[in-house]
mmCIF file of C-alpha atoms in Angstrom:
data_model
loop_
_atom_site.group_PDB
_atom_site.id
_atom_site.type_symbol
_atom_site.label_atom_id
_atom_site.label_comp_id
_atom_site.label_asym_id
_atom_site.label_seq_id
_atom_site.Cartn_x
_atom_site.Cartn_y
_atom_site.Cartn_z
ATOM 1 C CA UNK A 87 22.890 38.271 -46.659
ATOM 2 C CA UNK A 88 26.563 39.189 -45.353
ATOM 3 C CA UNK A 89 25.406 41.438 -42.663
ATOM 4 C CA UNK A 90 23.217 38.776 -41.586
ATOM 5 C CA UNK A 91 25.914 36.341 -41.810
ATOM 6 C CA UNK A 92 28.196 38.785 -39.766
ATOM 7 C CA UNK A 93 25.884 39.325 -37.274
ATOM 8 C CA UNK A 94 25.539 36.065 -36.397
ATOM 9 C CA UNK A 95 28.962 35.367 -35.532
ATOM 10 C CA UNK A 96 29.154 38.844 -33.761
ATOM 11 C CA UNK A 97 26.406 37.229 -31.908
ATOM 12 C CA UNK A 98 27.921 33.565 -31.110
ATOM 13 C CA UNK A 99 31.346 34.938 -30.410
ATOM 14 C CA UNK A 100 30.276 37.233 -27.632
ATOM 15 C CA UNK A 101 31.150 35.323 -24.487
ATOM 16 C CA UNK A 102 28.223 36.541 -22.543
ATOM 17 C CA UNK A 103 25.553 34.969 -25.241
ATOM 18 C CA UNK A 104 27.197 31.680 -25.539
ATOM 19 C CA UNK A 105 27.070 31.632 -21.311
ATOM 20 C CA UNK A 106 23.795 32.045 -21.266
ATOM 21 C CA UNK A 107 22.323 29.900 -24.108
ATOM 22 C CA UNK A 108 24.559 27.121 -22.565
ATOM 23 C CA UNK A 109 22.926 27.753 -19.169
ATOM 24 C CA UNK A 110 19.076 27.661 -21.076
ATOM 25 C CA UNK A 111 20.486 24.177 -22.803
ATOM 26 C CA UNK A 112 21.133 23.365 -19.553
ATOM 27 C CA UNK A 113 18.111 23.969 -17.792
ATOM 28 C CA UNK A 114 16.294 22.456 -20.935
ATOM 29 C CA UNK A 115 18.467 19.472 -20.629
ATOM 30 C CA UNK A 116 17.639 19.158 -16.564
ATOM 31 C CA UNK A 117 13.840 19.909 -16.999
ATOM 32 C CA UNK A 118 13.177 16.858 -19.600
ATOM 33 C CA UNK A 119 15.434 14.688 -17.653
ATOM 34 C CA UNK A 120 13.719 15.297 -14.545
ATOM 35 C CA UNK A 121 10.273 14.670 -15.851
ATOM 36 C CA UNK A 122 11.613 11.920 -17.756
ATOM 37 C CA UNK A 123 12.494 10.638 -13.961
ATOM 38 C CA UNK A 124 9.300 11.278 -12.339
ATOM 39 C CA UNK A 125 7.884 9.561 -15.220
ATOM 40 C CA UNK A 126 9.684 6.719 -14.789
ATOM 41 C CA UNK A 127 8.693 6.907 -11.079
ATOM 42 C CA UNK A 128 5.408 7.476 -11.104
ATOM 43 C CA UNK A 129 4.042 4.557 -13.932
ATOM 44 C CA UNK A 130 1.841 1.994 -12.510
ATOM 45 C CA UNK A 131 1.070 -1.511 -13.575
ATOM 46 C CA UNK A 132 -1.305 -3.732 -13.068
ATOM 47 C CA UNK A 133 -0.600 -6.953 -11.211
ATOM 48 C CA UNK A 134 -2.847 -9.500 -10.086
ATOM 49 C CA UNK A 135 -3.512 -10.542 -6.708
ATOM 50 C CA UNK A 136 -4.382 -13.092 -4.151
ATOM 51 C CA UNK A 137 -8.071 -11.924 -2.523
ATOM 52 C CA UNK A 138 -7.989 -14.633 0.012
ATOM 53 C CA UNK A 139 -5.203 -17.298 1.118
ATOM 54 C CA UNK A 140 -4.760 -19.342 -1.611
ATOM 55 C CA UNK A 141 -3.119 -23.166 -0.243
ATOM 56 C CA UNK A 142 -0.945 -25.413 -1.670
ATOM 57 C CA UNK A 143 -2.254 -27.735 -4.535
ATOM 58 C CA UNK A 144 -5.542 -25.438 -4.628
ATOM 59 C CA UNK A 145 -6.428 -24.388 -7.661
ATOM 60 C CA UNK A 146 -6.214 -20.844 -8.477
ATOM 61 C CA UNK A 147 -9.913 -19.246 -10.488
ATOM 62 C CA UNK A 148 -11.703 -15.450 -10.852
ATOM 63 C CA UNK A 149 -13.212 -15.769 -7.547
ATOM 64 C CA UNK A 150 -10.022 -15.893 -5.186
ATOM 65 C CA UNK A 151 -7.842 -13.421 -7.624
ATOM 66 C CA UNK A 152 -8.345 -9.565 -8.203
ATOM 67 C CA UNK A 153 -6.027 -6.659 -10.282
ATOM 68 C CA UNK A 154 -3.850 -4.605 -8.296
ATOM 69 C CA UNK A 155 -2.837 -1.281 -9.382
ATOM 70 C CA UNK A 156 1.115 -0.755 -7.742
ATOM 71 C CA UNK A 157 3.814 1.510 -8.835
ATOM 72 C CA UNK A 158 6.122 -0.355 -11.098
ATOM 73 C CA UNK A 159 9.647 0.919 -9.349
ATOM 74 C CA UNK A 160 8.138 -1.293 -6.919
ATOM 75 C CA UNK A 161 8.041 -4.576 -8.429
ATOM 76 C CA UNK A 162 10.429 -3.489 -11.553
ATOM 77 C CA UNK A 163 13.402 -5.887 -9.806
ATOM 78 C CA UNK A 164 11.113 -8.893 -9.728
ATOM 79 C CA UNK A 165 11.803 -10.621 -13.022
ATOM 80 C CA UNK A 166 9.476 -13.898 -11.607
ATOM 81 C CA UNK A 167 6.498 -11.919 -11.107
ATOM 82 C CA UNK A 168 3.147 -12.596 -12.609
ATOM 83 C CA UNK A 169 2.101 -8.919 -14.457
ATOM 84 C CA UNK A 170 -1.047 -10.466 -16.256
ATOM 85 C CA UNK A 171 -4.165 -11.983 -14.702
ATOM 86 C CA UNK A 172 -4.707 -14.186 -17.871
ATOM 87 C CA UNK A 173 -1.302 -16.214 -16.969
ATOM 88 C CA UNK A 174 -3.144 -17.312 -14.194
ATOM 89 C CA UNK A 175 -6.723 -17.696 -14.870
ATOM 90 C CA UNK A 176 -8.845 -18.450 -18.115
ATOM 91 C CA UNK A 177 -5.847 -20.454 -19.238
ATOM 92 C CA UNK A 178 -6.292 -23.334 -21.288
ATOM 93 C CA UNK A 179 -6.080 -25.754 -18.103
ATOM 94 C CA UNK A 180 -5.895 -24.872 -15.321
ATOM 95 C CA UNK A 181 -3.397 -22.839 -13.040
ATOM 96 C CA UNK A 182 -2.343 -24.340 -9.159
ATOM 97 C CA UNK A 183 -0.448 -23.324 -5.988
ATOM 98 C CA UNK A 184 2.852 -25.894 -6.047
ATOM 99 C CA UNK A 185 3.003 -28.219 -2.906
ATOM 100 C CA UNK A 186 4.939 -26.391 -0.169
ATOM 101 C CA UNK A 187 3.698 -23.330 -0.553
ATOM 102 C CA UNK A 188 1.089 -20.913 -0.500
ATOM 103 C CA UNK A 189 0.204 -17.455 -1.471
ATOM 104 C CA UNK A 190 -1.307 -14.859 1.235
ATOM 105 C CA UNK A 191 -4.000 -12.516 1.074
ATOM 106 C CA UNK A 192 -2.955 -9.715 -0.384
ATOM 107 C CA UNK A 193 -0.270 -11.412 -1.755
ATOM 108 C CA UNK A 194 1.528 -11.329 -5.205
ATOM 109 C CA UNK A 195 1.825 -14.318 -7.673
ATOM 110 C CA UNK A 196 5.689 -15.706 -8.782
ATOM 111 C CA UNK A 197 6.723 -17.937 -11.061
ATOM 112 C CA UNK A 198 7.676 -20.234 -8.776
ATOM 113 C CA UNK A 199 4.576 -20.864 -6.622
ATOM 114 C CA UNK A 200 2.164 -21.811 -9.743
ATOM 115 C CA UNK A 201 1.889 -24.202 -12.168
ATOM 116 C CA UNK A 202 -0.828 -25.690 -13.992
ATOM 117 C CA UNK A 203 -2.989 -28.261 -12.028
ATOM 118 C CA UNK A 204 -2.677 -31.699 -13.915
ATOM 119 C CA UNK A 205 1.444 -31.036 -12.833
ATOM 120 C CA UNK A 206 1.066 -30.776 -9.372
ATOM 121 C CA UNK A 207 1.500 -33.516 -7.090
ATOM 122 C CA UNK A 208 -0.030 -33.830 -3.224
ATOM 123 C CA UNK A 209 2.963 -36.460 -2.502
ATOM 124 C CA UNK A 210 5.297 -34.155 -0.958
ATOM 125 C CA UNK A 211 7.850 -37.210 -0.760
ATOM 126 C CA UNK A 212 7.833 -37.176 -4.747
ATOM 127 C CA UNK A 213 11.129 -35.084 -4.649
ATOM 128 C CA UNK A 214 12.635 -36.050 -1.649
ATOM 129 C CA UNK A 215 16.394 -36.441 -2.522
ATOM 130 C CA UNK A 216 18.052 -39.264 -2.597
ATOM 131 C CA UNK A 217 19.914 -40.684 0.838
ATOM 132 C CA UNK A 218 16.635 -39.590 2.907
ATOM 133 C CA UNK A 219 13.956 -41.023 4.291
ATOM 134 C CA UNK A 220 11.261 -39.535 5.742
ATOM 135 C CA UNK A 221 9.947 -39.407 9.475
ATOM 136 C CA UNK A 222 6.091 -38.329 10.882
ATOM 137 C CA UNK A 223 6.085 -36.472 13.999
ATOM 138 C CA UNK A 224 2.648 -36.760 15.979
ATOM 139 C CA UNK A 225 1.361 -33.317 16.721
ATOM 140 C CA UNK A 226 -1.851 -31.346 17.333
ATOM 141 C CA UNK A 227 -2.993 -28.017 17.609
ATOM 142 C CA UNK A 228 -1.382 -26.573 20.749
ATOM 143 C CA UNK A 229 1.889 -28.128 19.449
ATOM 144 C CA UNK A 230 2.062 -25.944 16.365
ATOM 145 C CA UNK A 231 1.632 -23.086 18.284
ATOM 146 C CA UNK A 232 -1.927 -23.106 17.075
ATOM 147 C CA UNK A 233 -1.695 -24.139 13.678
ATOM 148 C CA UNK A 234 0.519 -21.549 12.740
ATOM 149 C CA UNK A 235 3.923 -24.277 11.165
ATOM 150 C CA UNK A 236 3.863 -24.311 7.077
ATOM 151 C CA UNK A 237 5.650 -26.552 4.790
ATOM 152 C CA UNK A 238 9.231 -24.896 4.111
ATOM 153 C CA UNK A 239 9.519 -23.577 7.345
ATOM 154 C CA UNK A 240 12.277 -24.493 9.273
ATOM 155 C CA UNK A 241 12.019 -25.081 13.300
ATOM 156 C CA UNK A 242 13.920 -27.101 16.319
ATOM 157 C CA UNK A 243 13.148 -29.945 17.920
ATOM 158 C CA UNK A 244 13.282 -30.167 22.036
ATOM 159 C CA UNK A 245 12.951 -33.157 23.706
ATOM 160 C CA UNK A 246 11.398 -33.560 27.199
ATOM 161 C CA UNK A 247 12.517 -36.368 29.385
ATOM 162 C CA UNK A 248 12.827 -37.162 32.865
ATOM 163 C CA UNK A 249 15.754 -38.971 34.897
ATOM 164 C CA UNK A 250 14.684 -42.359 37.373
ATOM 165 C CA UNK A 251 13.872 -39.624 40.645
ATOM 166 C CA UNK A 252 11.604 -38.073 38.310
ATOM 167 C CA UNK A 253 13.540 -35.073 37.609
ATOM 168 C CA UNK A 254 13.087 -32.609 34.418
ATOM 169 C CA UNK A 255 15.401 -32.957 31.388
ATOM 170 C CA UNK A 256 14.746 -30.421 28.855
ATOM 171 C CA UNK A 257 16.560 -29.101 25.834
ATOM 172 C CA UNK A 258 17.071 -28.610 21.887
ATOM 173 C CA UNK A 259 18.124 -31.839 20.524
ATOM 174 C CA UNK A 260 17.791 -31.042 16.652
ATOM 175 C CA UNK A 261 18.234 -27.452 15.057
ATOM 176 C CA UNK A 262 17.012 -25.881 12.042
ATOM 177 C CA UNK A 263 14.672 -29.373 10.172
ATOM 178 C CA UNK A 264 12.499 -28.217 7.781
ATOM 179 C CA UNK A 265 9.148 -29.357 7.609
ATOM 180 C CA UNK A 266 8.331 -31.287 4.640
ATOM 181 C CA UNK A 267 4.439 -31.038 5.072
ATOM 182 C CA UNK A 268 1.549 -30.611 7.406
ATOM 183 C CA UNK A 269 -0.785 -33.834 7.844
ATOM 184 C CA UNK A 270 -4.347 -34.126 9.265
ATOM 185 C CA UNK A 271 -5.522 -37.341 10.525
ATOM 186 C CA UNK A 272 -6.536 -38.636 7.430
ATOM 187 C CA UNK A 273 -3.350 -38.221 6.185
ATOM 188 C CA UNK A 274 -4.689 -35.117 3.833
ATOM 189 C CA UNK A 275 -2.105 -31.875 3.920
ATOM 190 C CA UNK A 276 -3.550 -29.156 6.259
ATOM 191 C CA UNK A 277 -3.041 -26.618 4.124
ATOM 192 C CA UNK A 278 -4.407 -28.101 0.821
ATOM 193 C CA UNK A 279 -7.778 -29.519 1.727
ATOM 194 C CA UNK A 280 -10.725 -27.943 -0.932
ATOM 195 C CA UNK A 281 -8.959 -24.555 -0.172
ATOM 196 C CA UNK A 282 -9.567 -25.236 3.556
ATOM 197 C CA UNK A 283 -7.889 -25.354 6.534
ATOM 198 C CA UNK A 284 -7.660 -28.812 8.613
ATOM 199 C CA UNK A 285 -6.512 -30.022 12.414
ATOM 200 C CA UNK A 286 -3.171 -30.901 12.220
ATOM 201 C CA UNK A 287 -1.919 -34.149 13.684
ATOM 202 C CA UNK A 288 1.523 -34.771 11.800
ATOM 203 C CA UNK A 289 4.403 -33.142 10.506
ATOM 204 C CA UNK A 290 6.387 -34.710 7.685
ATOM 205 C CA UNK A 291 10.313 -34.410 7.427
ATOM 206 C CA UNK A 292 12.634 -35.522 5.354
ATOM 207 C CA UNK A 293 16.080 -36.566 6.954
ATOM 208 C CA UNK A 294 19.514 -37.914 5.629
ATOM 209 C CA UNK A 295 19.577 -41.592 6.211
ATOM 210 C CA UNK A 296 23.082 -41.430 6.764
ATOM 211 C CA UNK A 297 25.935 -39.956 9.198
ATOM 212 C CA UNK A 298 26.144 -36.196 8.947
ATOM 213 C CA UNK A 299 29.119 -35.326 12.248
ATOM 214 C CA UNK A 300 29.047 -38.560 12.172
ATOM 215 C CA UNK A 301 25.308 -38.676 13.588
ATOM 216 C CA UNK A 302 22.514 -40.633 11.666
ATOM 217 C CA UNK A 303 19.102 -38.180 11.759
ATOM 218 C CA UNK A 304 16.839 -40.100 10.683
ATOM 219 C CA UNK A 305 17.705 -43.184 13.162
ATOM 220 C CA UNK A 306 17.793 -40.969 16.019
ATOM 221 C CA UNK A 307 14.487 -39.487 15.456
ATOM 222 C CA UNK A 308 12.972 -42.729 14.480
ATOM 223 C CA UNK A 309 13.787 -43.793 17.517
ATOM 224 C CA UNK A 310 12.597 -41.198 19.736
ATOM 225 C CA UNK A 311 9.364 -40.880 18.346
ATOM 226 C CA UNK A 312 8.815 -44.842 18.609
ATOM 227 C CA UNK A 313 10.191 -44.853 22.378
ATOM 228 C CA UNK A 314 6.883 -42.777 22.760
ATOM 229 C CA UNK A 315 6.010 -39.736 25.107
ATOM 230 C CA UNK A 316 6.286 -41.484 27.900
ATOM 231 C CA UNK A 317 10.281 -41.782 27.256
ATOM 232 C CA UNK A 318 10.796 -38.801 24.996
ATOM 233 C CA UNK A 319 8.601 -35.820 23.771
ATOM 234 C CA UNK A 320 9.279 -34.138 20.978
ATOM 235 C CA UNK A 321 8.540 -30.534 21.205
ATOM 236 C CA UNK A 322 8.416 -28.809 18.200
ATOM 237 C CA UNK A 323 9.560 -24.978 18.138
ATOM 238 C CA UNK A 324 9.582 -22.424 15.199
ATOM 239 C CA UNK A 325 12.945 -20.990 14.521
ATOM 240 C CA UNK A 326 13.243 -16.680 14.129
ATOM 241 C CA UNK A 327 13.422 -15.302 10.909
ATOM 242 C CA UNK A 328 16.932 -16.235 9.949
ATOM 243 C CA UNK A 329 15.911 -19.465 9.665
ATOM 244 C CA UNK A 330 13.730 -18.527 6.469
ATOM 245 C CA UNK A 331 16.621 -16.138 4.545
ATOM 246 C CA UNK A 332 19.301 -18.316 6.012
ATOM 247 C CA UNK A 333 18.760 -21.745 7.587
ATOM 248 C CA UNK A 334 22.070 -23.663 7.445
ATOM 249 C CA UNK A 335 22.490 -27.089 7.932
ATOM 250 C CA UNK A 336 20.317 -29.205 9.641
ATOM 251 C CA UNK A 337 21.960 -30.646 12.844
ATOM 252 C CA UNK A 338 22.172 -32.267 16.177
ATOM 253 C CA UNK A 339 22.151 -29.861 18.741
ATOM 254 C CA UNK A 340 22.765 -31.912 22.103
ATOM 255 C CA UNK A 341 25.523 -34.947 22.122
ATOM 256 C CA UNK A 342 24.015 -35.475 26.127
ATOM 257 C CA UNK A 343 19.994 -35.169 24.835
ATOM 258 C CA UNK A 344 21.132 -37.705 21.901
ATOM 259 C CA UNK A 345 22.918 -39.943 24.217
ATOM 260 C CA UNK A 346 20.203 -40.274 26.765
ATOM 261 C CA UNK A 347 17.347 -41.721 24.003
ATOM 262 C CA UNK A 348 20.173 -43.924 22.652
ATOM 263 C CA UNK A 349 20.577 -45.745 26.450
ATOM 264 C CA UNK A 350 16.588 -46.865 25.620
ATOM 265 C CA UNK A 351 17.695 -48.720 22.182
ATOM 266 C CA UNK A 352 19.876 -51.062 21.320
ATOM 267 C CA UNK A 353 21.507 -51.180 17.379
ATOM 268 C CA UNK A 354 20.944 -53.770 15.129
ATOM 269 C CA UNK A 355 24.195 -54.868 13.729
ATOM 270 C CA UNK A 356 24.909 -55.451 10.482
ATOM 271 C CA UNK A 357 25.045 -58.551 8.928
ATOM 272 C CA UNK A 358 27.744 -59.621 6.644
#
């Protein structure tokens, strides 16, 4: 027992043994840890997704929803994400797209875009906040570029006018408005029709009803949309992508444009 005992600090006190089991613990240590690694970054999950365009206020069932099979490093930062198809279908009542939004084909499902169908509104003006008002913009197809302007977005708004020798006045009189929602001419949203896609012939904002620079929004575009095409036309152009990660403030653009449509109206004055 005491040569055994002496031979095995013989053998643990020779430098060269204690080198290399610390290099084999080291290599053991690295190999585990790297497959631990590639573990981690290889393991899939299985996510539900949107088979076809799925509109606001539609209501989301088996037919329009599949299982997606995705790495999870890929989706392991989104803490809104839906992981399970039964948060989303076979529920107890059932699940909707929230107004203003939409989910693509192909697309994922948040948090934030669903909620269950009896708590889902088709008024966008619901939550307009307070000190706005809102203001309908006639439009039609070629206008919104074919369609393609979405509730949330955020565009400009050019005006077209002409001076007395019937000379062209163009230029961007209001930058960066978000569109409230997209109206057919029954008054329906566009987007949110029985899962279909309408003509569009308004677009809903919502503006401050009060001086912002020391401009009133929603009075000036009141007033340009009642003084008609035939004064002013409204042009409606959709901002780059900026506008979506960053839009800013909502503001008037041209002091000269603005100045021009007030010469057509007069102001009310206050009474006391």
């Amino acid at each position: 027992m005491g040569n055994i005992v002496t031979n095995l600090k013989r053998f643990f006190s020779n430098k060269n043994t204690v080198t290399i089991l610390g290099v084999i613990l080291g290599l053991v240590v690295l190999f585990y840890g790297y497959n631990y690694r590639i573990d981690k970054a290889v393991e899939v999950i299985t996510i539900p997704y949107a088979k076809t365009t799925i509109n606001a206020t539609s209501e989301i069932t088996k037919d329009n929803v599949g299982s997606k099979t995705v790495l999870k490093s890929m989706v392991s930062n989104s803490d809104n994400l839906i992981d399970s198809l039964s948060k989303i279908i076979n529920t107890s009542v059932p699940m909707c797209v929230t107004t203003g939004t939409s989910i693509p084909a192909g697309g994922f499902f948040y948090a934030e875009q669903i909620d269950y169908c009896t708590n889902i509104s088709n008024n966008p003006l619901k939550n307009m906040p307070d000190g706005y008002k809102p203001v309908s913009l006639p439009v039609d197809l070629h206008k919104t570029y074919g369609n393609s302007m979405y509730p949330n977005d955020y565009i400009d708004l050019y005006a077209r006018m002409e001076t007395e020798d019937g000379k062209l006045i163009y230029g961007e009189l209001i930058e960066k408005l978000p569109i409230l929602d997209v109206r057919d001419n029954s008054g329906k949203s566009v987007f949110a029709v029985n899962g279909t896609t309408t003509t569009p012939a308004e677009l809903l904002f919502a503006v401050p009803n009060y001086d912002v620079a020391g401009k009133n929004l929603y009075m000036l575009l009141s007033k340009a949309i009642l003084l008609g095409d035939n004064v002013v036309e409204l042009i409606p152009v959709p901002g780059n992508a900026s506008y979506t990660t960053d839009p800013g403030e909502t503001a008037v653009k041209s002091n000269y444009l603005m100045d021009l449509i007030e010469q057509y109206t007069v102001d009310v004055p206050d009474e006391q």
